[in-house]
Each structure stands twice: as C-alpha cells, then as structure tokens.
Coordinates of C-alpha atoms in Angstrom, one line a residue:
Chain A
M1 CA -3.4 9.6 -0.6
L2 CA -1.7 12.1 -2.9
D3 CA -0.6 14.0 0.3
V4 CA 0.8 10.7 1.6
K5 CA 2.6 10.3 -1.7
A6 CA 4.1 13.7 -1.3
G7 CA 5.6 12.6 2.0
D8 CA 3.0 13.9 4.4
E9 CA 3.1 11.4 7.3
Q10 CA 0.2 13.1 9.0
S11 CA -2.0 12.3 6.0
F12 CA -1.2 8.6 6.3
T13 CA -2.3 8.8 10.0
L14 CA -5.6 10.3 8.8
L15 CA -6.0 7.6 6.2
L16 CA -5.4 5.0 8.9
H17 CA -8.0 6.5 11.3
R18 CA -10.6 6.8 8.5
Y19 CA -10.3 3.4 7.0
R20 CA -9.1 1.1 9.8
R21 CA -12.5 0.3 11.2
P22 CA -14.3 -0.6 7.8
L23 CA -11.2 -2.5 6.8
I24 CA -10.9 -4.5 10.0
N25 CA -14.6 -5.3 9.9
F26 CA -14.4 -6.5 6.3
L27 CA -11.4 -8.7 7.1
Y28 CA -13.0 -9.9 10.3
R29 CA -16.1 -11.0 8.4
M30 CA -13.9 -12.7 5.8
V31 CA -11.5 -14.6 8.2
R32 CA -13.8 -14.9 11.3
N33 CA -11.0 -14.1 13.7
R34 CA -10.4 -10.7 15.2
E35 CA -6.6 -11.1 15.8
Q36 CA -6.1 -12.4 12.3
A37 CA -8.2 -9.6 10.9
E38 CA -6.1 -6.9 12.7
D39 CA -2.9 -8.6 11.5
L40 CA -4.2 -8.6 7.9
A41 CA -5.3 -4.9 8.3
Q42 CA -1.9 -4.0 9.4
E43 CA -0.4 -5.8 6.4
V44 CA -2.8 -3.9 4.1
F45 CA -1.8 -0.5 5.5
I46 CA 1.9 -1.3 5.4
R47 CA 1.6 -2.3 1.7
V48 CA -0.2 1.0 1.1
Y49 CA 2.6 2.9 3.0
R50 CA 5.3 1.1 1.0
A51 CA 3.6 1.7 -2.3
R52 CA 2.8 5.4 -1.5
E53 CA 5.4 6.8 -3.9
D54 CA 4.2 4.6 -6.8
Y55 CA 0.5 5.4 -6.2
I56 CA -1.3 6.5 -9.4
P57 CA -4.8 7.9 -8.8
S58 CA -6.3 5.9 -11.7
A59 CA -8.9 4.4 -9.5
K60 CA -10.6 5.4 -6.2
F61 CA -8.4 4.9 -3.2
T62 CA -11.0 2.6 -1.6
T63 CA -10.9 0.4 -4.6
W64 CA -7.2 0.0 -4.3
L65 CA -7.3 -0.5 -0.5
F66 CA -10.0 -3.1 -0.7
R67 CA -8.4 -4.9 -3.6
I68 CA -5.3 -5.4 -1.5
A69 CA -7.4 -6.4 1.5
T70 CA -9.5 -8.9 -0.5
N71 CA -6.4 -10.6 -2.0
L72 CA -4.9 -11.0 1.4
A73 CA -8.1 -12.2 2.9
L74 CA -8.7 -14.8 0.2
N75 CA -5.2 -16.1 0.6
S76 CA -5.6 -16.3 4.3
V77 CA -9.0 -18.1 4.1
R78 CA -7.5 -20.6 1.8
D79 CA -4.5 -21.2 4.1
N80 CA -6.8 -21.5 7.1
R81 CA -9.2 -23.9 5.5
Y82 CA -7.1 -27.0 6.2
Q83 CA -6.1 -25.8 9.7
R84 CA -9.8 -25.7 10.7
M85 CA -10.2 -29.3 9.8
E86 CA -7.7 -30.2 12.4
I87 CA -9.6 -28.7 15.3
S88 CA -10.2 -31.4 17.9
L89 CA -13.7 -32.7 18.4
D90 CA -12.9 -33.1 22.1
A91 CA -12.8 -29.4 22.7
P92 CA -14.9 -28.2 25.6
V93 CA -18.5 -27.0 24.9
T94 CA -18.4 -23.2 24.2
V95 CA -20.5 -20.7 22.5
D96 CA -19.2 -18.3 19.8
A97 CA -18.5 -14.9 21.2
E98 CA -19.5 -11.9 19.2
D99 CA -16.0 -11.3 18.2
G100 CA -15.8 -14.8 16.9
E101 CA -13.4 -16.1 19.4
E102 CA -14.3 -19.1 21.5
K103 CA -15.5 -18.2 24.9
A104 CA -16.9 -20.2 27.8
L105 CA -20.7 -20.0 28.2
D106 CA -21.2 -17.5 31.0
V107 CA -23.9 -15.0 30.1
T108 CA -26.1 -15.1 33.2
E109 CA -24.2 -12.3 35.0
Q110 CA -24.2 -9.9 32.0
H111 CA -27.7 -10.5 30.6
P112 CA -30.7 -10.5 32.9
N113 CA -32.9 -11.6 30.0
I114 CA -30.9 -14.6 29.1
E115 CA -33.6 -16.2 27.0
Q116 CA -33.8 -13.2 24.7
H117 CA -30.0 -13.0 24.6
L118 CA -29.8 -16.7 23.6
V119 CA -32.4 -16.2 20.9
D120 CA -30.6 -13.2 19.4
E121 CA -27.2 -15.0 19.7
A122 CA -28.7 -18.0 17.8
R123 CA -30.0 -15.7 15.0
R124 CA -26.6 -14.0 14.7
K125 CA -24.8 -17.4 14.7
M126 CA -27.1 -18.6 11.9
I127 CA -26.5 -15.5 9.8
R128 CA -22.7 -15.7 10.4
H129 CA -22.7 -19.4 9.4
A130 CA -24.8 -18.6 6.3
I131 CA -22.2 -16.0 5.3
D132 CA -19.3 -18.3 6.2
K133 CA -20.7 -21.1 3.9
L134 CA -20.7 -18.9 0.9
P135 CA -17.8 -19.5 -1.6
E136 CA -15.0 -17.0 -0.9
K137 CA -15.5 -14.8 -3.8
Q138 CA -19.3 -14.6 -3.3
R139 CA -18.6 -13.8 0.4
A140 CA -16.2 -11.0 -0.5
A141 CA -18.8 -9.6 -3.0
V142 CA -21.6 -9.6 -0.4
L143 CA -19.4 -8.0 2.3
L144 CA -18.2 -5.3 -0.1
H145 CA -21.7 -4.7 -1.4
K146 CA -23.6 -4.9 1.9
Y147 CA -21.2 -3.5 4.5
Q148 CA -18.9 -1.2 2.6
E149 CA -21.7 0.0 0.3
L150 CA -19.3 0.1 -2.7
D151 CA -20.9 0.5 -6.1
Y152 CA -20.9 -2.3 -8.7
G153 CA -18.1 -0.7 -10.7
E154 CA -15.8 -0.6 -7.7
I155 CA -16.6 -4.1 -6.5
S156 CA -16.0 -5.5 -10.0
K157 CA -12.6 -3.9 -10.1
I158 CA -11.7 -5.2 -6.7
L159 CA -12.7 -8.7 -7.6
Q160 CA -11.3 -8.4 -11.1
C161 CA -14.5 -9.4 -13.0
S162 CA -17.0 -7.7 -15.2
E163 CA -20.0 -5.8 -13.7
S164 CA -22.3 -8.3 -15.4
A165 CA -20.3 -11.3 -13.8
L166 CA -20.5 -9.4 -10.4
K167 CA -24.2 -9.0 -10.6
S168 CA -24.6 -12.8 -11.3
L169 CA -22.2 -13.5 -8.4
L170 CA -24.2 -11.3 -6.0
F171 CA -27.5 -12.8 -7.2
R172 CA -26.2 -16.4 -6.5
A173 CA -24.9 -15.3 -3.1
Y174 CA -28.2 -13.7 -2.1
E175 CA -30.1 -16.7 -3.4
T176 CA -27.9 -19.0 -1.2
L177 CA -28.4 -16.8 1.8
R178 CA -32.2 -16.7 1.2
V179 CA -32.3 -20.5 1.2
E180 CA -29.9 -20.9 4.2
L181 CA -31.7 -18.3 6.2
A182 CA -35.2 -19.4 5.1
P183 CA -36.8 -19.6 8.6
L184 CA -35.5 -16.2 9.5
V185 CA -36.4 -14.8 6.1
A186 CA -40.0 -16.1 6.5
Q187 CA -40.2 -14.5 10.0
Q188 CA -38.7 -11.3 8.7
A189 CA -41.0 -11.1 5.6
R190 CA -44.1 -11.5 7.8
Q191 CA -43.1 -8.4 9.9
Chain B
M1 CA -39.4 -8.2 -19.0
S2 CA -39.0 -11.9 -18.3
C3 CA -38.2 -13.3 -14.9
S4 CA -34.8 -14.6 -16.1
R5 CA -33.8 -11.1 -17.3
M6 CA -35.0 -9.7 -14.1
E7 CA -32.8 -11.8 -11.9
K8 CA -29.7 -9.7 -12.1
K9 CA -31.7 -6.6 -11.4
I10 CA -33.5 -7.7 -8.3
L11 CA -30.7 -6.8 -5.9
G12 CA -30.2 -3.4 -7.6
Y13 CA -33.9 -2.8 -7.2
V14 CA -33.8 -3.8 -3.5
D15 CA -30.8 -1.6 -2.9
G16 CA -32.2 1.3 -4.9
R17 CA -29.3 1.3 -7.3
L18 CA -31.2 0.9 -10.6
K19 CA -31.5 3.6 -13.1
E20 CA -34.9 5.3 -13.2
S21 CA -35.9 3.5 -16.5
E22 CA -34.8 0.1 -15.1
R23 CA -36.7 0.7 -11.8
L24 CA -39.9 1.6 -13.7
E25 CA -39.5 -1.5 -15.9
M26 CA -39.0 -3.7 -12.8
E27 CA -42.1 -2.3 -11.0
K28 CA -44.1 -2.9 -14.1
H29 CA -42.9 -6.5 -14.1
L30 CA -43.6 -6.9 -10.3
T31 CA -47.3 -5.9 -10.8
T32 CA -47.8 -8.9 -13.0
C33 CA -45.4 -11.5 -11.5
A34 CA -46.2 -12.8 -8.0
A35 CA -43.1 -15.1 -7.9
C36 CA -40.7 -12.1 -8.4
R37 CA -42.6 -10.1 -5.8
V38 CA -42.0 -12.8 -3.3
R39 CA -38.3 -12.9 -4.4
V40 CA -37.9 -9.2 -3.9
N41 CA -39.5 -9.4 -0.4
E42 CA -37.2 -12.2 0.5
F43 CA -34.1 -10.4 -0.7
R44 CA -35.2 -7.4 1.3
A45 CA -35.5 -9.7 4.4
V46 CA -32.0 -11.1 3.8
N47 CA -30.7 -7.5 3.6
V48 CA -32.3 -6.7 6.9
L49 CA -30.9 -9.9 8.5
L50 CA -27.4 -9.0 7.4
D51 CA -27.7 -5.8 9.3
E52 CA -28.0 -7.7 12.6
L53 CA -24.4 -8.6 12.6
P54 CA -22.7 -6.0 14.8
A55 CA -19.5 -4.3 13.8
I56 CA -16.3 -4.7 15.9
E57 CA -14.0 -1.9 17.0
P58 CA -10.3 -1.9 16.4
S59 CA -8.4 -3.0 19.5
A60 CA -6.4 -0.5 21.6
A61 CA -3.2 -2.1 20.5
F62 CA -3.9 -1.8 16.8
D63 CA -2.8 1.9 16.5
I64 CA 0.3 1.3 18.7
R65 CA 1.4 -1.7 16.7
M66 CA 0.6 0.1 13.4
Q67 CA 2.7 3.2 14.4
A68 CA 5.6 0.8 15.4
R69 CA 5.5 -0.9 12.1
V70 CA 5.4 2.3 10.1
A71 CA 8.3 3.6 12.2
A72 CA 10.3 0.5 11.5
E73 CA 9.9 0.9 7.7
P74 CA 13.2 1.8 6.1
V75 CA 13.4 5.3 4.6
K76 CA 13.1 4.9 0.9
Q77 CA 15.6 7.1 -1.0
S78 CA 14.7 8.0 -4.5
W79 CA 17.0 7.4 -7.4
W80 CA 17.5 11.1 -7.9
A81 CA 18.6 11.5 -4.3
W82 CA 21.9 9.9 -5.4
F83 CA 22.7 13.2 -7.2
A84 CA 21.9 15.4 -4.3
P85 CA 25.3 16.5 -2.9
S86 CA 26.0 16.0 0.8
P87 CA 27.8 18.9 2.6
R88 CA 30.9 16.8 3.2
V89 CA 31.2 16.0 -0.5
V90 CA 30.8 19.6 -1.5
L91 CA 33.5 20.7 1.0
A92 CA 35.9 18.0 -0.2
A93 CA 35.3 19.0 -3.9
A94 CA 35.8 22.7 -3.1
M95 CA 39.1 22.0 -1.3
L96 CA 40.3 19.9 -4.2
L97 CA 39.4 22.7 -6.7
L98 CA 41.3 25.3 -4.6
A99 CA 44.4 23.1 -4.4
M100 CA 44.4 22.6 -8.1
V101 CA 44.0 26.3 -8.8
W102 CA 46.8 27.1 -6.4
L103 CA 49.1 24.6 -8.0
G104 CA 48.2 25.9 -11.4
S105 CA 49.0 29.4 -10.5
R106 CA 52.5 28.5 -9.4
G107 CA 53.3 27.4 -13.0
S108 CA 56.0 24.8 -14.0
Y109 CA 59.5 26.1 -14.2
T110 CA 62.1 24.0 -16.2
D111 CA 65.6 25.0 -17.0
P112 CA 66.2 25.5 -20.7
L113 CA 69.0 23.3 -22.3
S114 CA 72.4 25.0 -22.5
A115 CA 74.4 25.1 -25.7
A116 CA 76.9 22.6 -24.2
D117 CA 74.1 20.1 -23.6
I118 CA 72.8 20.4 -27.1
D119 CA 76.4 19.8 -28.5
K120 CA 76.7 16.7 -26.3
I121 CA 73.4 15.3 -27.6
N122 CA 74.4 16.0 -31.2
Q123 CA 77.7 14.1 -30.6
N124 CA 75.8 11.1 -29.2
M125 CA 73.2 11.1 -31.8
P126 CA 75.0 8.7 -34.3
V127 CA 75.6 6.2 -31.5
L128 CA 71.9 6.3 -30.7
E129 CA 71.0 6.0 -34.4
N130 CA 73.4 3.0 -34.8
Y131 CA 71.8 1.3 -31.7
D132 CA 68.4 1.7 -33.2
V133 CA 69.5 0.0 -36.5
I134 CA 71.3 -2.8 -34.7
S135 CA 68.6 -3.5 -32.2
D136 CA 66.1 -4.0 -35.0
F137 CA 68.5 -5.8 -37.4
A138 CA 66.8 -9.1 -38.3
P139 CA 69.8 -11.3 -39.2
L140 CA 71.2 -10.8 -35.7
S141 CA 68.3 -12.7 -34.3
E142 CA 69.3 -15.8 -36.4
L143 CA 72.8 -16.0 -34.8
P144 CA 73.4 -18.9 -32.3
P145 CA 73.1 -17.9 -28.6
P146 CA 76.4 -16.8 -27.0
V147 CA 78.5 -19.5 -25.4
Q148 CA 78.5 -19.6 -21.6
A149 CA 81.7 -19.0 -19.6
D150 CA 81.6 -22.6 -18.0
D151 CA 81.3 -24.2 -21.4
A152 CA 84.3 -22.2 -22.6
S153 CA 86.5 -23.4 -19.7
D154 CA 85.4 -27.0 -20.4
T155 CA 86.4 -26.7 -24.0
S156 CA 89.8 -25.4 -23.2
S157 CA 90.5 -28.2 -20.7
N158 CA 89.5 -30.8 -23.3
Q159 CA 91.9 -29.3 -25.8
T160 CA 94.7 -29.6 -23.3
M161 CA 94.0 -33.2 -22.8

C-alpha cells in the first residue's frame, strides 16, 4: 500500500488481484447477491485508491480494507432489508443457485446423482439461511473470523468494539448457529 | 474455571487461538465438565459445517470494470504542485526579466533646466504663492455665490421700467 501511496499504479493492480477474491466472498456472504457484492467490492477498491495519498500505516492494510467493506456491506444490508419484504409471493418456484441468484430448477442434466446433489444443496441452503438470520454485526464477525481468518484484534478494530465484546459477540453468534443447525450439528458430531 | 468464565474461550479453544496457559486451563476444565465438552464438540461441528459453503470467483467483467473506474478517476494534484513552474510560465518570466534588464540598461535621459527656464519659474513664483493663499482663504467661502448673467439682464430691464 505504501508503494501505491508513492504513486505506483502497478502496486495497486497487485493489491487488487490479491484481495479481490476474499473481499468479494466476504461481501457476497454479507449481502447474498453476487452482482451487488462485486459492485460493493469495486466501491471499496475505489475508496482505497482515492485515499491512497492519505494512507497512514497505523493498522494492517487488511484491517483498513475490511473496515471499509464492512461499513459498506452493513449499509447495503440495511437498505436491502425493506426491498426484500416487497418480493412477490407469486414468484415462480425456483431453487437458490450456489451464487445466490434465483435460477430455475434444472439439475438433471448436470448431476447424474441428483438425490445426493439435492441433499447437499439442502444442507448448504440451511447453513446459508442460518448465517443470514444472524444479526448483521454477528454475521460480519463470524465471516471475518471464519472465512478471512483475521485475529480478534483485527476484527475488533474493524467492528469498532473491544476484544472482550467481540468474543461475546462471536460466542452468541456460534450459539445461534449451533441451535439453528442442530440437526446437522448432531449428524456432524456423530462422525 | 467456571462454565460461565469458559464461554468466551470456547471458540478460541476450538480455533486453537488460546494462549498455552489458557489452553491448559480449558483442558483441565473439560476433563471435569461434560456439558462444556459437548459444547466444544458442537462448536467444532458448526465450524466444519461453515466450511461447506463454497467460495465464488470474481466475474470476468470485474477486472475490466475496475480498470475503467480507476482510469476514470481524476488525477489528484497535490497542494505543492501549484508551486511547480510550468515551462510556459518559466519562459514568460524569463522574457519579462530580459525586457526589464534591457530597458534598465538604456537609462532615462532628461534635459536639464536652462537658466532662462529657472528665471521664468522664479518670476511666476509670487503668482503661484498668492494663488495658494487665496485658494485656501476661509472668508472667501462665506461670500454669496456669483450672480448669473441672465439674472443680471433681468435686473437691468426692471430698472429701465
């Protein structure tokens, strides 16, 4: 980032290639829409680019990056909440695609073992819904902890809370997931 | 260690993020507390389940759109850049300086006053001094304004009548 600050455009491209995938995945798991996640990721990178000259390396770059991303994602989730309520109940029967976009149910051609595919898909759907049901801040904490593997110090800076508060937040989130996913958890614990 | 104290540390234990002393304390507690052992196993199971969600790849259009957005960003000029001289300004300043030096080297030639001119000035000096005194003479400002020529002709006609 210091090279980007010094005006090295090539370094910005390197940053982009290094962090775009984790950032898009984080945002996708926050907003549950691929297109929106990519739009938000672009906004994050543009903000980083605009602020490059004012960048002070007081914290890790990932902390700064995910703090911008988390704020944008939380705003977006709050804006979308009311829009989702307006989705028509008359919509055709579809199944959630892996990328979260609605897609017509047509898996027979691609999956010879359709029964196993449907079971796996149902599991993933259950897990996704359990994560979606978490309060936004808990969801962000779980995603940063589980998928970005950031340490408690970094996550607490991103979410602007103390480490102790973060540990409580994560504990409550995992407790909720444990209850929501009880059938799968029992199945998994037996293995 | 009580179960309530342990709660916050379960996740750290499952992740392997506890300090060595905390880990040992936790394991000691787990040997005596069945409920916490179950909780630890269930948290591990949740952790494994979360791994089942696949990651997505950025779309092919992402990089292209990103490059276009960065290219469209205006070039930010720093405040100090204002002081950086442009070639045109430097050229104009140099030309101006040369012109001033050239004009300065020509010098300013003025004819000295002749003796006749000095005599003439000395002769006119009393008139100039009197004018200065009269122009600033306060009582003169209290005099009535001078009579207009038309009024004067009207007065003379009235007298003849």
